[in-house]
Structure formats: structure tokens, C-alpha cells
Amino acid sequence: MIPENTTISQANLMGSIWMVAAMAAFAVEDALIKATAGILPVGQVLVFFGFGGALVFAITAARKRDRFFGPAIQSSAMRYRMLFEVAGRVFYALAVALTPLSATTVILQATPLVVVAGAAVVFGERVGLRRWSAIWVGLVGVVIVVGPGRDTFSMLSMLAVLGMLGFAGRDLTSRAAPKSVSTAILGLYGFVAVFLAGIVIAVWDSKPFIWPTSTTSTYLSAAIGVGVIAYSFLMKAMRTGEVSAVTPFRYSRLLFGIGLGVYWFGEKFSLEMLIGSALIVTSGLILIGRKRIAIRPRKTPAYELDVPSLSTADSNKS
């Protein structure tokens, strides 16, 4: 929450800094997972990553004496959240491993557009003509990035779209999740979902176990550490300042993801990807701007609203 003796503008500045740091960390996490998946099977990478992250959050929750089980954890909203999390993680991890990191990062940025559309359909939230127009323009941007009909089109690019839809479903069900579930518990179950996603991929892939080398162990350890830090930074950002002021900085992940893709993996950023990125980001900013106008009479601090988990990863894995 906003500390005492801190103005809204100061809180918004700090929240924005936390958000940019979180998005940078999520991008590094994706790059580390992609680098590791080039050596080890993807399923095995996610099993190690999910187990390590879950262990960290389990220790954190135990120190805070949070409840690991109970009616809130066993609610239907939490069960659906877990299913969407697993689906999102399975497809997004495959996209990170098998397709360019820059394209995957761009497609992930359409998650808020789908969340707003889903909120209108599922929760009956009012979405005006301008916001619907922005949503459709953003989805056109996704189509341009995926590029059906182009010679360079690959069905593997649909993995990122399916992952994005899974994360959107997770964020929607998070809104219906009981408020009594702590951040540490959400983080724990988020990484448990990663672990389960790894098992699903490992069974489907049927590749033999490969014992990690010192290099892959370093990558995995770094990915776990950076992933936990990214998630913690994201929670800090969303609980500092106003949601409408902090959320736009989620799109900084686009710059970090593209930069790492080009620098680390030698990817090329095409004109189509540039146009698609511009449409997606512009649409997202329009949605945020319209929401900010709608809530202007009452400046709602982020800590009073529901907080989505993992990125997301940006995230928003984000």
C-alpha cells in the first residue's frame, strides 16, 4: 500500500520504477529459459524451474504463517485459475523455446486486451465502442505479428497465441479469487502450475532425462532467482500508486524482450513485427487511458484492487 507521508505522484513514480524493473527481470527470465531449453528438454526445464520457484514461495509463506490449504484455496475460482495457468505455461514455454523470443514477447502484450474483452463477456463489465475498437485493432496487430499467409508463417507461432489466451484466462479467474489468498500463496501455486506444466510437456515429449551441466545449472538457478525477484517486483509495483498510472509501464517488457532476442539469440525484428507491436501497444494504452478517465473521480490506489499474478510475464511469463 501507499506508505504514510507519501503523495500519489511519489507513489506512482515508485510504482512505475518497480514495474519497469519487474518487466526487465521477466524478460531476462524468458531469455534464460530459452537458453536452457536449447540444451535440456523443455519439460525438464519447467520441472526444475517450477520446483525451485515453488520452494522459495513455500518458505516465504511458511515464515509468514500463511495458510497453504483451506476453503479459499479450494474455491472453484482457484481451481480454474490453476488450469488456465498450466495451459498458459505449457504453450508459452513451448513458444519461448521453439520460436523467436521477440515475437513471443510481442504477442504476450495482447493479454490485457483479451482480459478486458473477457471481463465484458464473463463479468458483464461495460466496455464502450472506443475500447472495443482498441481491442480489435490490437488483435489485428497480433494477426500481423503471427503472419498467416506469409511465406515465413509457422504454425509454431500459434503457441504464443495459445499461451497468451491461457494467461488472460488466469488473470480473469484471479479477479474472482478470494482476497484472503496472500501474494506468497498465489506465487506458490503459480510455480506449482509451472511444475505441472513441465510434467505435461515431458510426458508428451517423451525425451530422456539429461543431467544438467554446470552451465545449465547456472542458467536454471539464475532463472529461478530472477523469476522470484520479477514476481516480487510486480507485486510491489501493483501495490504502490494507482493502477492506471503504473500499468502502462508493463509494455517496457517489449523493449527488453526484443533487445534480448536480437542481442542474445541473433533474431531479426521485421517491419511486420514493428507494425504489429505498435498496434498492440497503442491499443493497450488507449484501454488504460479510457479506464483512467472512468475512475478519475475516485483515484483508486492499486492496493485496493485485485492484483494479477505472474506477469507476465509480464506477464506478464511472464
XYZ file of C-alpha atoms in Angstrom:
318
model
C 0.000 0.000 0.000
C 0.989 3.630 -0.238
C 3.249 4.488 2.725
C 2.301 7.268 5.083
C 3.548 10.777 4.204
C 3.836 9.745 0.535
C 1.954 11.682 -2.145
C 0.104 10.000 -5.006
C 2.662 11.314 -7.526
C 5.562 9.941 -5.482
C 3.803 6.588 -5.124
C 3.108 6.492 -8.873
C 6.780 7.199 -9.618
C 7.947 4.417 -7.307
C 5.325 2.031 -8.677
C 6.460 2.773 -12.221
C 10.088 2.086 -11.309
C 9.116 -1.230 -9.695
C 7.100 -2.150 -12.807
C 9.961 -1.437 -15.228
C 12.320 -3.458 -13.017
C 9.811 -6.331 -12.952
C 9.425 -6.326 -16.733
C 13.204 -6.311 -17.222
C 13.507 -9.272 -14.858
C 10.717 -11.193 -16.614
C 12.445 -10.658 -19.972
C 15.728 -11.966 -18.545
C 13.852 -14.951 -17.088
C 12.408 -15.787 -20.526
C 15.846 -15.493 -22.130
C 17.418 -17.796 -19.537
C 14.666 -20.382 -20.019
C 15.095 -20.195 -23.800
C 18.863 -20.624 -23.488
C 18.426 -23.599 -21.143
C 15.745 -25.170 -23.357
C 18.292 -25.184 -26.167
C 20.299 -27.715 -24.144
C 17.766 -29.555 -21.960
C 14.242 -30.763 -22.868
C 11.638 -28.030 -22.339
C 9.591 -30.141 -19.930
C 12.622 -30.846 -17.777
C 13.489 -27.137 -17.669
C 9.998 -26.241 -16.440
C 10.006 -29.012 -13.830
C 13.243 -27.681 -12.324
C 12.131 -24.057 -12.654
C 8.686 -24.672 -11.168
C 10.032 -26.728 -8.278
C 12.663 -24.132 -7.382
C 10.243 -21.201 -7.513
C 7.570 -23.082 -5.560
C 10.125 -23.942 -2.881
C 11.107 -20.279 -2.461
C 7.494 -19.118 -2.139
C 6.616 -22.037 0.156
C 9.374 -20.961 2.541
C 8.160 -17.351 2.315
C 4.555 -18.372 3.022
C 5.622 -20.584 5.923
C 7.597 -17.738 7.511
C 4.526 -15.515 7.240
C 2.336 -18.338 8.562
C 0.038 -18.184 5.564
C -2.477 -20.986 5.111
C -1.430 -23.430 2.403
C -4.868 -25.052 2.223
C -8.389 -24.077 3.140
C -11.736 -23.072 1.648
C -10.218 -20.100 -0.202
C -7.544 -22.256 -1.855
C -10.080 -24.938 -2.757
C -12.563 -22.499 -4.305
C -13.697 -23.026 -7.891
C -12.031 -19.748 -8.922
C -8.647 -21.001 -7.712
C -9.126 -24.344 -9.469
C -9.928 -22.636 -12.772
C -7.028 -20.267 -12.208
C -4.678 -23.226 -11.863
C -5.993 -24.838 -15.060
C -5.530 -21.643 -17.062
C -2.089 -21.140 -15.505
C -0.977 -24.623 -16.561
C -2.323 -24.113 -20.097
C -0.675 -20.708 -20.385
C 2.636 -22.008 -19.081
C 2.665 -25.070 -21.347
C 2.078 -23.114 -24.554
C 4.142 -20.069 -23.592
C 7.133 -22.199 -22.585
C 6.971 -24.063 -25.889
C 6.733 -20.726 -27.708
C 9.777 -19.346 -25.878
C 11.776 -22.490 -26.641
C 10.726 -23.039 -30.259
C 10.000 -19.568 -31.694
C 11.801 -16.188 -31.658
C 11.756 -14.572 -28.211
C 10.975 -11.153 -29.680
C 7.814 -12.356 -31.482
C 6.637 -14.280 -28.425
C 7.111 -11.211 -26.231
C 5.134 -9.040 -28.649
C 2.172 -11.438 -28.754
C 2.129 -11.684 -24.953
C 1.446 -7.941 -24.747
C -2.057 -8.559 -26.126
C -3.079 -10.269 -22.873
C -4.686 -7.115 -21.356
C -6.813 -6.693 -24.490
C -8.215 -10.203 -24.141
C -8.725 -9.690 -20.399
C -10.857 -6.583 -20.999
C -12.885 -8.367 -23.682
C -13.301 -11.378 -21.403
C -14.378 -9.189 -18.491
C -17.131 -7.736 -20.676
C -18.353 -11.186 -21.701
C -17.870 -13.100 -18.431
C -18.420 -10.438 -15.763
C -20.708 -8.141 -17.735
C -18.400 -5.134 -17.390
C -19.294 -2.152 -19.536
C -16.922 -1.663 -22.454
C -17.666 1.263 -24.754
C -17.278 1.488 -28.506
C -13.838 3.125 -28.308
C -12.451 0.397 -26.074
C -13.916 -2.347 -28.268
C -12.362 -0.632 -31.279
C -8.997 -0.553 -29.499
C -9.313 -4.253 -28.672
C -9.974 -5.178 -32.301
C -7.104 -3.014 -33.532
C -4.785 -4.719 -31.045
C -5.926 -8.168 -32.170
C -5.229 -7.139 -35.765
C -1.712 -6.356 -34.537
C -1.437 -9.923 -33.213
C -2.508 -11.298 -36.600
C 0.130 -9.154 -38.330
C 2.852 -10.472 -35.994
C 1.754 -14.101 -36.414
C 1.621 -13.547 -40.183
C -0.777 -16.161 -41.597
C -0.491 -16.195 -45.376
C 3.157 -15.087 -45.420
C 5.885 -17.408 -46.650
C 7.564 -17.161 -43.249
C 4.418 -18.246 -41.368
C 4.820 -21.185 -38.992
C 2.104 -22.946 -37.012
C 4.516 -22.832 -34.069
C 3.750 -19.115 -33.748
C 0.262 -20.112 -32.587
C 1.864 -21.468 -29.414
C 2.414 -17.901 -28.203
C -1.219 -17.030 -29.001
C -2.484 -20.032 -27.016
C -0.159 -19.132 -24.151
C -1.448 -15.567 -24.185
C -5.055 -16.816 -24.051
C -4.168 -19.068 -21.111
C -2.659 -16.157 -19.177
C -5.691 -13.997 -19.977
C -7.942 -16.703 -18.534
C -5.727 -16.869 -15.460
C -5.970 -13.113 -14.927
C -9.750 -13.203 -15.310
C -10.143 -16.005 -12.772
C -7.724 -14.173 -10.447
C -10.296 -11.403 -10.218
C -12.809 -13.894 -8.844
C -10.298 -15.488 -6.455
C -10.816 -14.831 -2.724
C -8.995 -11.726 -1.493
C -7.801 -13.665 1.552
C -5.269 -15.590 -0.567
C -1.877 -13.973 0.071
C 0.690 -12.938 -2.526
C 3.081 -15.674 -1.384
C 0.405 -18.359 -1.763
C -0.509 -17.096 -5.229
C 3.180 -17.215 -6.124
C 3.485 -20.728 -4.699
C 0.577 -22.086 -6.700
C 1.739 -20.190 -9.771
C 5.070 -22.013 -9.703
C 3.313 -25.301 -8.882
C 1.439 -24.730 -12.143
C 4.799 -24.298 -13.897
C 5.953 -27.600 -12.361
C 2.787 -29.373 -13.560
C 3.150 -27.810 -16.995
C 6.675 -29.217 -17.158
C 5.397 -32.702 -16.348
C 2.737 -32.417 -19.066
C 5.327 -31.392 -21.661
C 7.827 -34.041 -20.503
C 5.235 -36.836 -20.807
C 4.099 -35.577 -24.214
C 7.671 -35.095 -25.493
C 8.983 -38.425 -24.125
C 12.606 -37.260 -24.257
C 15.121 -38.950 -21.932
C 16.294 -37.143 -18.811
C 19.503 -35.138 -19.266
C 21.515 -34.334 -16.179
C 22.222 -30.573 -16.068
C 25.787 -29.425 -16.644
C 27.368 -26.602 -14.680
C 26.260 -24.160 -17.397
C 22.632 -25.285 -17.467
C 22.545 -25.444 -13.669
C 23.710 -21.835 -13.568
C 21.048 -20.821 -16.107
C 18.328 -22.645 -14.168
C 19.379 -21.194 -10.822
C 19.513 -17.717 -12.322
C 16.090 -18.176 -13.956
C 14.553 -19.238 -10.639
C 16.133 -16.338 -8.765
C 15.228 -13.773 -11.416
C 11.700 -15.186 -11.714
C 11.041 -14.847 -7.990
C 12.512 -11.333 -7.981
C 10.404 -10.363 -11.016
C 7.221 -11.604 -9.385
C 8.035 -9.780 -6.147
C 8.765 -6.558 -8.052
C 5.463 -6.904 -9.918
C 3.504 -7.288 -6.683
C 5.354 -4.283 -5.256
C 4.507 -2.228 -8.346
C 0.821 -3.150 -8.346
C 0.500 -2.258 -4.680
C 2.213 1.113 -4.992
C 0.412 4.051 -6.572
C -2.533 3.935 -8.954
C -3.175 1.004 -11.283
C -3.866 3.311 -14.248
C -0.535 5.094 -13.707
C 1.608 2.007 -13.131
C 0.135 -0.465 -15.646
C 1.354 1.276 -18.865
C 4.927 0.512 -17.870
C 4.178 -3.194 -18.399
C 4.884 -2.527 -22.064
C 8.540 -1.857 -21.250
C 8.858 -5.650 -21.340
C 8.511 -5.356 -25.098
C 11.763 -3.380 -25.337
C 13.654 -5.746 -23.036
C 12.341 -8.880 -24.775
C 13.133 -7.615 -28.262
C 16.548 -6.373 -27.155
C 17.494 -9.724 -25.624
C 16.147 -11.599 -28.638
C 18.249 -9.545 -31.041
C 21.399 -9.341 -28.892
C 21.494 -12.815 -27.300
C 19.833 -15.011 -29.940
C 20.550 -13.020 -33.105
C 16.881 -12.570 -34.006
C 15.708 -10.094 -36.643
C 12.958 -7.561 -35.964
C 10.857 -7.304 -39.140
C 8.659 -4.461 -40.385
C 5.548 -6.592 -39.793
C 6.558 -7.136 -36.192
C 7.161 -3.410 -35.751
C 3.698 -2.566 -37.117
C 2.024 -5.269 -35.032
C 3.847 -4.129 -31.891
C 2.762 -0.535 -32.466
C -0.890 -1.559 -32.868
C -0.867 -3.772 -29.757
C 0.860 -1.234 -27.510
C -1.229 1.689 -28.770
C -4.434 -0.273 -28.207
C -3.353 -1.220 -24.701
C -2.505 2.365 -23.815
C -5.887 3.528 -25.141
C -7.651 0.990 -22.917
C -5.663 2.170 -19.907
C -6.362 5.811 -20.759
C -10.097 5.221 -21.075
C -10.123 3.368 -17.761
C -8.203 6.211 -16.111
C -10.841 8.696 -17.305
C -13.603 6.455 -15.975
C -12.119 6.261 -12.470
C -10.835 9.845 -12.292
C -13.465 10.987 -9.736
C -12.004 8.482 -7.310
C -8.292 7.833 -7.667
C -8.155 4.189 -6.723
C -4.803 3.020 -5.356
C -3.595 -0.284 -6.686
C -3.599 -1.930 -3.301
C -7.391 -1.645 -3.175
C -7.803 -3.609 -6.395
C -7.272 -7.246 -7.250
C -3.673 -7.998 -8.187
C -2.958 -10.453 -11.029
C -0.055 -12.798 -10.506
C 2.989 -13.588 -12.632
C 3.300 -11.325 -15.290
C 3.823 -11.817 -17.024
C 5.208 -12.269 -17.813
C 4.537 -9.591 -17.988
C 3.184 -11.103 -17.620
C 3.428 -10.965 -17.747
C 5.887 -15.346 -18.028
C 5.810 -13.597 -17.840
